[in-house]
Coordinates of C-alpha atoms and ligand atoms in Angstrom, one line a residue:
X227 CA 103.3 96.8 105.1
X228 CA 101.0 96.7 108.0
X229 CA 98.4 99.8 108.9
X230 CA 96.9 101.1 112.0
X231 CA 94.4 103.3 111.4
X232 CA 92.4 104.7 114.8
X233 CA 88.8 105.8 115.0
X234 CA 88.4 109.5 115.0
X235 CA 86.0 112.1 116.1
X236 CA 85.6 114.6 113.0
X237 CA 87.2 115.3 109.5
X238 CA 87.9 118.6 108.1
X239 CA 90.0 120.2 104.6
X240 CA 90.3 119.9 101.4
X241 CA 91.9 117.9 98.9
X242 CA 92.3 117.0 95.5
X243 CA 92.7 113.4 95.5
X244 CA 94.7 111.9 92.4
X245 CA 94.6 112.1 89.0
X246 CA 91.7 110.1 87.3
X247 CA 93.5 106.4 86.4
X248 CA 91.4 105.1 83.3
X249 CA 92.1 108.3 81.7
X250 CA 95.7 108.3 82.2
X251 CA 96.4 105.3 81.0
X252 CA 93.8 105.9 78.0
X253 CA 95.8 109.2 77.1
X254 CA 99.3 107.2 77.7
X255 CA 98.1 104.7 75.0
X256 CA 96.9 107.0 72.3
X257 CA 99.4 110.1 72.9
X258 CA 101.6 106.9 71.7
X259 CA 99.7 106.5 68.3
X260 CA 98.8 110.0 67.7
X261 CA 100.5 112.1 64.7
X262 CA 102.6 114.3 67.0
X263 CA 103.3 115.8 70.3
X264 CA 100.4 115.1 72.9
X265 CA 100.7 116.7 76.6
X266 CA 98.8 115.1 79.3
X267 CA 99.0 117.2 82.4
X268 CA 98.3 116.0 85.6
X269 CA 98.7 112.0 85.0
X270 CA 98.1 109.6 87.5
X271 CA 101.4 108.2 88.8
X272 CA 100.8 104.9 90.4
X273 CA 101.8 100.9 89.1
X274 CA 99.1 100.7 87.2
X275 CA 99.7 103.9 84.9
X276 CA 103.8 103.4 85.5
X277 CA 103.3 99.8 83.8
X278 CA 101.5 101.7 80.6
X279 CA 104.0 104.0 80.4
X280 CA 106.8 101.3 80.3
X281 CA 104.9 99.3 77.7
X282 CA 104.4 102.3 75.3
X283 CA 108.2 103.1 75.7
X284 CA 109.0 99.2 75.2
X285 CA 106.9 100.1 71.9
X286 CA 109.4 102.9 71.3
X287 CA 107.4 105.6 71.9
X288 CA 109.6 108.6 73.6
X289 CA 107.4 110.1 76.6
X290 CA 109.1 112.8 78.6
X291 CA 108.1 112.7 82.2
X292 CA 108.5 116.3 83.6
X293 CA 108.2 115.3 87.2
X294 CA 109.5 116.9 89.9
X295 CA 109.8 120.9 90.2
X296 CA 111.3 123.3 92.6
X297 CA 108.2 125.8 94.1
X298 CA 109.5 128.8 96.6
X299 CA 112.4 126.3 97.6
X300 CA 110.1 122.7 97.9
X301 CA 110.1 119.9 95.9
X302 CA 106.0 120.0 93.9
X303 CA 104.9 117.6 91.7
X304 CA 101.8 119.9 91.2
X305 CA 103.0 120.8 87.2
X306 CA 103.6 117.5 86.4
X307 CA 103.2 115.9 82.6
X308 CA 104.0 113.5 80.0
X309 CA 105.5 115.1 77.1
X310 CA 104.4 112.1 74.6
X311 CA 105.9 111.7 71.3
X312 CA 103.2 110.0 69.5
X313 CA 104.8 107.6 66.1
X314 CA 101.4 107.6 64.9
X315 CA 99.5 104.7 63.4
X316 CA 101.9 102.4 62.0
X317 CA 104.8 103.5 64.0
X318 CA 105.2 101.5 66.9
X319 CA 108.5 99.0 67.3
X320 CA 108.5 96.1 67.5
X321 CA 109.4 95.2 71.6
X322 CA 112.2 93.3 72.3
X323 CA 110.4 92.1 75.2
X324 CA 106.9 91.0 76.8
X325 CA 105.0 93.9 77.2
X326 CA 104.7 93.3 81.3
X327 CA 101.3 95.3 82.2
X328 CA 101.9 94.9 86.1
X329 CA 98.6 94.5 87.6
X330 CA 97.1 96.6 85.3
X331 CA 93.8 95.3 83.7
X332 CA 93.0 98.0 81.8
X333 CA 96.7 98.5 80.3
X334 CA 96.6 95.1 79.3
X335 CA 93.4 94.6 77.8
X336 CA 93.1 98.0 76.1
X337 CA 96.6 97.3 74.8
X338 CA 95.6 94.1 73.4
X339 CA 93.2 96.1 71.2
X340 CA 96.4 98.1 70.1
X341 CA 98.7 95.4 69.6
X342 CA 96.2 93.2 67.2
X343 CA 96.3 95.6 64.4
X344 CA 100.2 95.8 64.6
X345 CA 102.3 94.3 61.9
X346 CA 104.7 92.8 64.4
X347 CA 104.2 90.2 66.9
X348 CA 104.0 90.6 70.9
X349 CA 103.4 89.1 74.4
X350 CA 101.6 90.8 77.4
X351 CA 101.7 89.8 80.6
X352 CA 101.3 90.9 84.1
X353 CA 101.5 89.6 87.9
X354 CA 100.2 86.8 89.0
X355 CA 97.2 88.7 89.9
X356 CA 96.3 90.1 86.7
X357 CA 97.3 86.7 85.3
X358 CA 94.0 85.2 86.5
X359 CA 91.2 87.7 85.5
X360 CA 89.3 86.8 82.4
X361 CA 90.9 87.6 79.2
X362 CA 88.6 85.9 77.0
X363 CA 86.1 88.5 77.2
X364 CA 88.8 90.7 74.6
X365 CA 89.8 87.7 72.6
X366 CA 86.9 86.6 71.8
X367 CA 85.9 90.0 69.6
X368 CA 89.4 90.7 68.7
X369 CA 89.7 87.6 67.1
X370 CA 85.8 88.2 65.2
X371 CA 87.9 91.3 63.9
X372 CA 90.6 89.5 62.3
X373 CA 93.4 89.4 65.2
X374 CA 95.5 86.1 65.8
X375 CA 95.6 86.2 69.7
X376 CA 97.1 82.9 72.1
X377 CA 95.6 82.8 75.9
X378 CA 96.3 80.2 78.4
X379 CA 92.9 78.8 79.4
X380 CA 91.1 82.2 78.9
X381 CA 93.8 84.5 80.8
X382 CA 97.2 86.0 80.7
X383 CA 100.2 85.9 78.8
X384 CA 98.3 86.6 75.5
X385 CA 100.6 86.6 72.1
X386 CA 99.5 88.3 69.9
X387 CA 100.5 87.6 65.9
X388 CA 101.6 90.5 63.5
X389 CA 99.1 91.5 60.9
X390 CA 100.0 91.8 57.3
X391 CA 96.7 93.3 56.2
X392 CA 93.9 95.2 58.1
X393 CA 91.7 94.0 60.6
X394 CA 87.8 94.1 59.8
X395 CA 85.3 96.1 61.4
X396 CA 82.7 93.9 63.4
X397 CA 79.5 95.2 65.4
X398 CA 79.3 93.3 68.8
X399 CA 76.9 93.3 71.4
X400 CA 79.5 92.4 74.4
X401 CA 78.2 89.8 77.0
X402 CA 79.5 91.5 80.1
X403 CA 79.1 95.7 80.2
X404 CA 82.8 96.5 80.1
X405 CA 84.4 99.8 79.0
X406 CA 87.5 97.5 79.1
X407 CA 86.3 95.5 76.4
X408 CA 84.5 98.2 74.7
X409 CA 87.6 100.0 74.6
X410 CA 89.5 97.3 73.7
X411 CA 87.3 96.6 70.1
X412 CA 87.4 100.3 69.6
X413 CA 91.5 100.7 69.2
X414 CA 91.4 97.2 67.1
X415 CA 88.9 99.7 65.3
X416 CA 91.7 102.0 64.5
X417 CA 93.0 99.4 62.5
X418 CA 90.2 97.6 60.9
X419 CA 88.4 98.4 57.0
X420 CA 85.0 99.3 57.5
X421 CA 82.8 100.2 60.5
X422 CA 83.3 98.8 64.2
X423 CA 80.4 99.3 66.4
X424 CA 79.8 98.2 70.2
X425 CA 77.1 98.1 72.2
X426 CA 76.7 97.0 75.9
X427 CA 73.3 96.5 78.5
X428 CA 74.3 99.6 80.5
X429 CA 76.9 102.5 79.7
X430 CA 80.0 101.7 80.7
X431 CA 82.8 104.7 81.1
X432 CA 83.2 106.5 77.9
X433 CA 86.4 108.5 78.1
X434 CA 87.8 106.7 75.3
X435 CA 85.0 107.8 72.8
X436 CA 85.9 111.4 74.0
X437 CA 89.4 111.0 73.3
X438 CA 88.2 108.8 70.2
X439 CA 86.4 112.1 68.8
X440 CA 89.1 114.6 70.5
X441 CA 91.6 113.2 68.5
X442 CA 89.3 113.5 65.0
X443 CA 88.2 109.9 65.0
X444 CA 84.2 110.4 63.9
X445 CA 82.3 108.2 66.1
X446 CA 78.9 108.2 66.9
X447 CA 76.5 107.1 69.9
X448 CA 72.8 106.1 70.3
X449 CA 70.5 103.4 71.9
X450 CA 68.7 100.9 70.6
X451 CA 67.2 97.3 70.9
X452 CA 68.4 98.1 74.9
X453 CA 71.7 98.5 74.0
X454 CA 73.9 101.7 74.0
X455 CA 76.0 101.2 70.9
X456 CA 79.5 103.2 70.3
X457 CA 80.5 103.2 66.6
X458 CA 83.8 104.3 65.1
X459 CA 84.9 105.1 61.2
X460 CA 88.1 104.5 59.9
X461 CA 90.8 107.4 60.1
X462 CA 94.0 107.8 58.8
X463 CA 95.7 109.9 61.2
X464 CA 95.0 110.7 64.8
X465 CA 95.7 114.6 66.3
X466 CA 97.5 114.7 69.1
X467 CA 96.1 116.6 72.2
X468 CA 96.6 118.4 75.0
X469 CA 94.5 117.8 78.7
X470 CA 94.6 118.4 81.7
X471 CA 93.4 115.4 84.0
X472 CA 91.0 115.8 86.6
X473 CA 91.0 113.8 89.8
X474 CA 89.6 110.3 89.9
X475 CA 86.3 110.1 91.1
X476 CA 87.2 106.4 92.4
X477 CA 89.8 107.9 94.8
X478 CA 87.7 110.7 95.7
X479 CA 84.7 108.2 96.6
X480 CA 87.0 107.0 99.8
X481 CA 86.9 110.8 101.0
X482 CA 83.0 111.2 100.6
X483 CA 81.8 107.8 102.0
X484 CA 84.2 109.1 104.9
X485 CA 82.5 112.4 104.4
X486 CA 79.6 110.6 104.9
X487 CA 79.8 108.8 107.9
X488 CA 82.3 110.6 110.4
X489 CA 80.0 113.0 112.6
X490 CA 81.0 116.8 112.8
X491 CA 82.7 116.3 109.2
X492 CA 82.9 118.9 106.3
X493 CA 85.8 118.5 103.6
X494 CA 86.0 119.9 100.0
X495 CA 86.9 117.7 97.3
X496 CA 88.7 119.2 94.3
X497 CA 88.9 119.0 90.5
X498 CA 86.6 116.0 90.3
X499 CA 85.9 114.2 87.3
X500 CA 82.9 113.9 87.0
X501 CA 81.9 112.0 84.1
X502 CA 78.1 110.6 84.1
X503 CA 79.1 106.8 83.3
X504 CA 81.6 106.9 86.8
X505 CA 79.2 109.1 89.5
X506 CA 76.8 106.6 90.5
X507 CA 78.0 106.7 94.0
X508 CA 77.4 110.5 94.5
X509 CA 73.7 109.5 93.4
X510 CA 73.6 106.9 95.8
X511 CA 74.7 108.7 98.7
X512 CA 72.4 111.4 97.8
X513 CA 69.5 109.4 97.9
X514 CA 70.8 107.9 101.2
X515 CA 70.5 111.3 102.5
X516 CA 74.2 112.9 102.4
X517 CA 74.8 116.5 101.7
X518 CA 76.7 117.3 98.8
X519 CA 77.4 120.5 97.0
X520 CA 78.4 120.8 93.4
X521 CA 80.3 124.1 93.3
X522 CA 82.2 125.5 89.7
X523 CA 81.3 122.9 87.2
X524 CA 83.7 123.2 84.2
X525 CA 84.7 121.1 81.4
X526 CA 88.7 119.9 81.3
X527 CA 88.8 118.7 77.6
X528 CA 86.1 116.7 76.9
X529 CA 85.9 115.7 80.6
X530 CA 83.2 117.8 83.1
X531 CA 85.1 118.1 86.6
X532 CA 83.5 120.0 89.9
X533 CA 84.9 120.9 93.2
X534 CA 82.2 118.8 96.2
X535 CA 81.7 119.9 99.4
X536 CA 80.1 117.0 101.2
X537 CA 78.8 117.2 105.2
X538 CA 78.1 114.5 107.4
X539 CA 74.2 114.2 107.2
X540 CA 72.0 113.4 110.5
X541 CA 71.8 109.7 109.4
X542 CA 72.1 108.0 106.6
X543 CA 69.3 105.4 105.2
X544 CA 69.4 102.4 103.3
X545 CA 68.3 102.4 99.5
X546 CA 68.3 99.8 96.8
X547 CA 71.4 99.8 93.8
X548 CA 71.1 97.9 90.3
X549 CA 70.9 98.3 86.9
X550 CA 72.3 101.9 85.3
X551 CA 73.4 102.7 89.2
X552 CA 75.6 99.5 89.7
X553 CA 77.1 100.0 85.9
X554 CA 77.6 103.8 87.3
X555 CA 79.5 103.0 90.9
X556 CA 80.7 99.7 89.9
X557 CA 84.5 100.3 91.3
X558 CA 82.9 102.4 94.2
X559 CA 80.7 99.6 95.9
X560 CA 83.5 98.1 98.5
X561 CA 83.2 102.2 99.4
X562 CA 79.6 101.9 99.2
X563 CA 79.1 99.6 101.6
X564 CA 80.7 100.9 103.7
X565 CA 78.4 103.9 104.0
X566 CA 75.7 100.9 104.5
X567 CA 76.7 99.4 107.4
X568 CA 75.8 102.9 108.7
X569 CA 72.4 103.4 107.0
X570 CA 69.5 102.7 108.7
X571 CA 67.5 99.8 107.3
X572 CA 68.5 96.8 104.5
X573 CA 70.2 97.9 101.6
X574 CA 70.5 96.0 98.7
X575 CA 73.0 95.9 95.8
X576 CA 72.2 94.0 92.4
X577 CA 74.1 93.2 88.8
X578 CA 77.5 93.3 90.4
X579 CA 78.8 89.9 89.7
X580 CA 81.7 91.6 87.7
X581 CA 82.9 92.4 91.4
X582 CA 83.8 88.8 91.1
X583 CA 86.5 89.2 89.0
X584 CA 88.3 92.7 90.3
X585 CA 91.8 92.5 91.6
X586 CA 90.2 90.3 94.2
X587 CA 86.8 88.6 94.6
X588 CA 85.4 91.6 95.6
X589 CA 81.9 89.5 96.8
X590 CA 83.2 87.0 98.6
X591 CA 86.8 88.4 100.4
X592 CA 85.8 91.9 100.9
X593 CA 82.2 91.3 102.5
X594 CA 84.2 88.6 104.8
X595 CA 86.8 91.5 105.4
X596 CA 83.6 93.4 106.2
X597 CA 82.2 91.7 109.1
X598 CA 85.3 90.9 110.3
X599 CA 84.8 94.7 111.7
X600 CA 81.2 93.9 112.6
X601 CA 79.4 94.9 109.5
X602 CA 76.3 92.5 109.4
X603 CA 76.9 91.9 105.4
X604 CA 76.8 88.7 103.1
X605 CA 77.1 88.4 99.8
X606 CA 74.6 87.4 97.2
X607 CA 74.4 85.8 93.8
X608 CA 74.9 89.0 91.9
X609 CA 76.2 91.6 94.9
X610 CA 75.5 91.9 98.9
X611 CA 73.0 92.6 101.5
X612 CA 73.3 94.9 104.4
X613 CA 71.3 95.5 107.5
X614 CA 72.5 98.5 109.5
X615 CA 73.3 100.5 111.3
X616 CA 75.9 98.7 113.0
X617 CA 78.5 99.4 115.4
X618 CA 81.9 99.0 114.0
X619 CA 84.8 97.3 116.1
X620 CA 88.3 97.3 115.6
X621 CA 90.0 94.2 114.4
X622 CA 92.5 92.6 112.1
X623 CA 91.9 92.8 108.5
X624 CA 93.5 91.5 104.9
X625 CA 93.8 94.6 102.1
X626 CA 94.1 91.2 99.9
X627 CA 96.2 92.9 97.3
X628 CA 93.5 94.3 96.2
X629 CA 93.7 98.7 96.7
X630 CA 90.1 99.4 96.7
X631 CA 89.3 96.5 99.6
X632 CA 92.2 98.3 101.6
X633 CA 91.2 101.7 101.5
X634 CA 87.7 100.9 102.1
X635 CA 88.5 98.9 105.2
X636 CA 90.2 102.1 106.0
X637 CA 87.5 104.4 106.0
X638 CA 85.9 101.8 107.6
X639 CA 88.0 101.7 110.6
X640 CA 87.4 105.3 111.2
X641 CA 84.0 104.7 112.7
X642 CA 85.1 101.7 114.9
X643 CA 85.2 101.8 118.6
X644 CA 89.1 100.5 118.5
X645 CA 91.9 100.5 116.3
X646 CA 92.0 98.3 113.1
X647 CA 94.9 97.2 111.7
X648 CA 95.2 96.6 107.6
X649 CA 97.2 93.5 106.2
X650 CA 99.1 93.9 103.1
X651 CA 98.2 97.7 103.7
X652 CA 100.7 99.0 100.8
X653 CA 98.8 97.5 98.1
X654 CA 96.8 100.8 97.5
X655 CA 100.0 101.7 95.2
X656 CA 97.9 99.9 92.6
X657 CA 96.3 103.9 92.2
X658 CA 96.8 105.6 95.3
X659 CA 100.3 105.6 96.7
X660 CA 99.7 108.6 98.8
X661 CA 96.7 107.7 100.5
X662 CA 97.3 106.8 104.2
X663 CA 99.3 110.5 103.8
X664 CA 96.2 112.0 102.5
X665 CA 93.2 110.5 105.2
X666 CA 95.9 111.6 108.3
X667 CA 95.7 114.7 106.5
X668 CA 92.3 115.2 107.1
X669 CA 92.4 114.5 110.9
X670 CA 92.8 116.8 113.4
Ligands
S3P983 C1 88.1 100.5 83.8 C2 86.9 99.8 83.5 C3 86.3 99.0 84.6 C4 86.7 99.4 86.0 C5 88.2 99.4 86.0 C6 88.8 100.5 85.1 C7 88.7 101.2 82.6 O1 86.6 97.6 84.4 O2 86.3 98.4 86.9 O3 88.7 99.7 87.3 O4 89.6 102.0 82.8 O5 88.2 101.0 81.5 P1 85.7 96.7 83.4 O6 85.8 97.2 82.0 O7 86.3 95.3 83.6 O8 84.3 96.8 83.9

């Protein structure tokens, strides 16, 4: 599917853009191992979190989806939840298929953890996209713990061998700051003797320690040698739980970039999670000079979530992001620079050579996507540069299967003089099915 998306004059309302995706798919995965009957309310549906859902019921697990409701005569999906029917530890079935992860990196290598403490053998795979991002960064560690794990040249299909005994606790200092790969050593931690400790350069997103310690697993956290370090002790069982999820903070990000750069805008953004490992962007476009207004901060579980009101400020400036800031906004800097190409001055973004290996090549195809609207961008060894401001122009532009390079070019194309139109404009599915719906929304 093709997109147009015209330039326009103001934004105004509110929404609450979708359910947070890393926690979904975290609470899929472990409402599947837990010792009972876990409710998620609110989950993300999208491919992603639908391909984590079909591998845990491949795995046998039973997870009702109460969908779709009647509300004063319309159709609402706003009480939505998985009823999850967690086997617990040692329950899972054996699959009589591959477990197929779609395009999902996270279900795939967070599963991988899950899968090398099994008894039973089993193959993941995805997409063709998902089969060429780096795998090796989980087998590496999974095998230190014990785990018998095939790749093909570092990547997807992984088989992984059945376990007769337990896997053993390792401490690892990961190479690249992942909570992917963090995560991933943690749930082969649920499965290992002894004590399985992580530690990475900068925090990455910690929603599965929360759920870790939600669920009774003790686990601990502290810094040292310049390392954040996660550690985990054995458990027996796991409690189920009950949550409520808030709204992505990587799908609201579109909204307050756009926020940020439309004159004449105000919009409110709802329920947003607002963990401290994922809200490097609002500190960014703080310090660039946006307006934004924390109103009722309140904790959903173990999860802090706000409502934002965010105004379009009287100029934006350029700033500087590395370190702590890129590990903090490292899915939100297509959005980000966006915002630059409309801050006066050169801004400068470091540490993000992960952005290499995204669902696209985030540093090479997005930044060429980028100035194909006029954006005076290029990339760098380890992230971009941008001098603006710059006029935006309309012009034709490649989502390149990858959701977060589409809906930035849209936000993008807001500010242009003519109409843009997105290639391959459906692939926000990945997280965001309804998002075209949701920016006309905001139109007048
Ligand atoms: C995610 C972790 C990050 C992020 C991805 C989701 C997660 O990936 O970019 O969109 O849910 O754990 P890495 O762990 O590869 O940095």
């Amino acid at each position: 599917m093709d997109k147009i998306i015209h330039p326009v004059s103001k934004l105004s309302g509110q929404l609450r853009a979708p359910s947070d995706r890393s926690i979904t798919v975290r609470a899929t995965l472990l409402g599947g191992i837990a010792d009972g009957v876990s409710v998620v309310r609110m989950p993300l549906r999208c491919d992603d979190t639908d391909a984590c859902l079909d591998c845990m019921r491949r795995l046998g697990v039973e997870i009702e989806n109460l969908e779709l409701k009647m509300e004063n005569g319309e159709l609402s999906d706003t009480n939505s939840k998985f009823i999850i029917h967690g086997r617990g530890l040692h329950g899972l079935q054996t699959p009589s298929q591959s477990l197929f992860c779609g395009s999902s990196g996270a279900t795939m290598r967070l599963l991988s953890g899950l899968m090398s403490g099994q008894a039973f053998n089993s193959v993941l795979d995805g997409t063709a996209q998902l089969r060429k991002r780096p795998m090796r960064r989980i087998t590496e560690p999974l095998r230190l713990m014990g785990a018998e794990i095939d790749d093909v040249a570092g990547c997807a299909p992984l088989e992984i061998g059945g376990q007769p005994t337990p896997l053993t606790g390792i401490t690892y200092p990961t190479p690249v700051a992942s909570a992917q790969v963090k995560s991933a050593i943690l749930l082969a931690g649920l499965y290992a003797e002894g004590e399985t400790v992580v530690g990475e350069t900068a925090k990455t997103r910690d929603h599965t320690e929360r759920m870790l310690a939600a669920m009774g697993v003790p686990m601990e956290e502290w810094q040292s040698d310049g390392r954040y370090w996660a550690k985990m002790r054995f458990t027996p069982t796991l409690k189920p739980f009950e949550l409520t999820v808030p709204a992505d903070f990587s799908s609201a990000a579109f909204f307050m970039v756009a926020a940020a750069i439309v004159p004449n805008t105000t919009l409110t953004l709802l329920d947003v999670g607002m963990n401290p490992t994922r809200t490097g962007l609002l500190d960014a476009l703080r310090l660039m000079g946006a307006q934004i207004a924390i109103r009722n901060e309140r904790m959903e579980g173990a999860e802090p979530v706000t409502n934002l009101d965010i105004c379009a400020p009287h100029g934006l400036k350029a700033i500087e992001v590395q370190g702590e800031l890129t590990a903090r906004s490292i899915d939100e800097l297509p959005i980000f620079a966006v915002a630059a190409t409309q801050a006066h001055g050169t801004t400068l973004v470091r540490n993000a050579e992960e952005l290499r290996v995204k669902e696209s090549n985030r540093l090479e195809g997005f930044v060429a996507e980028l100035h194909k609207l006029g954006a005076n961008i290029q990339p760098t060894a380890d992230g971009f540069v941008v001098h603006g401001p710059t006029p935006l122009h309309g012009a034709t532009v490649d989502g390149l299967g990858d959701h977060r390079v589409a809906m930035s070019l849209a936000v993008a194309a807001l500010v242009a003089t003519s109409p843009t139109t997105i290639l391959g404009a459906d692939c926000v599915s990945k997280t965001y099915p309804g998002f075209y719906d949701d920016l006309a929304g905001l139109c007048p």
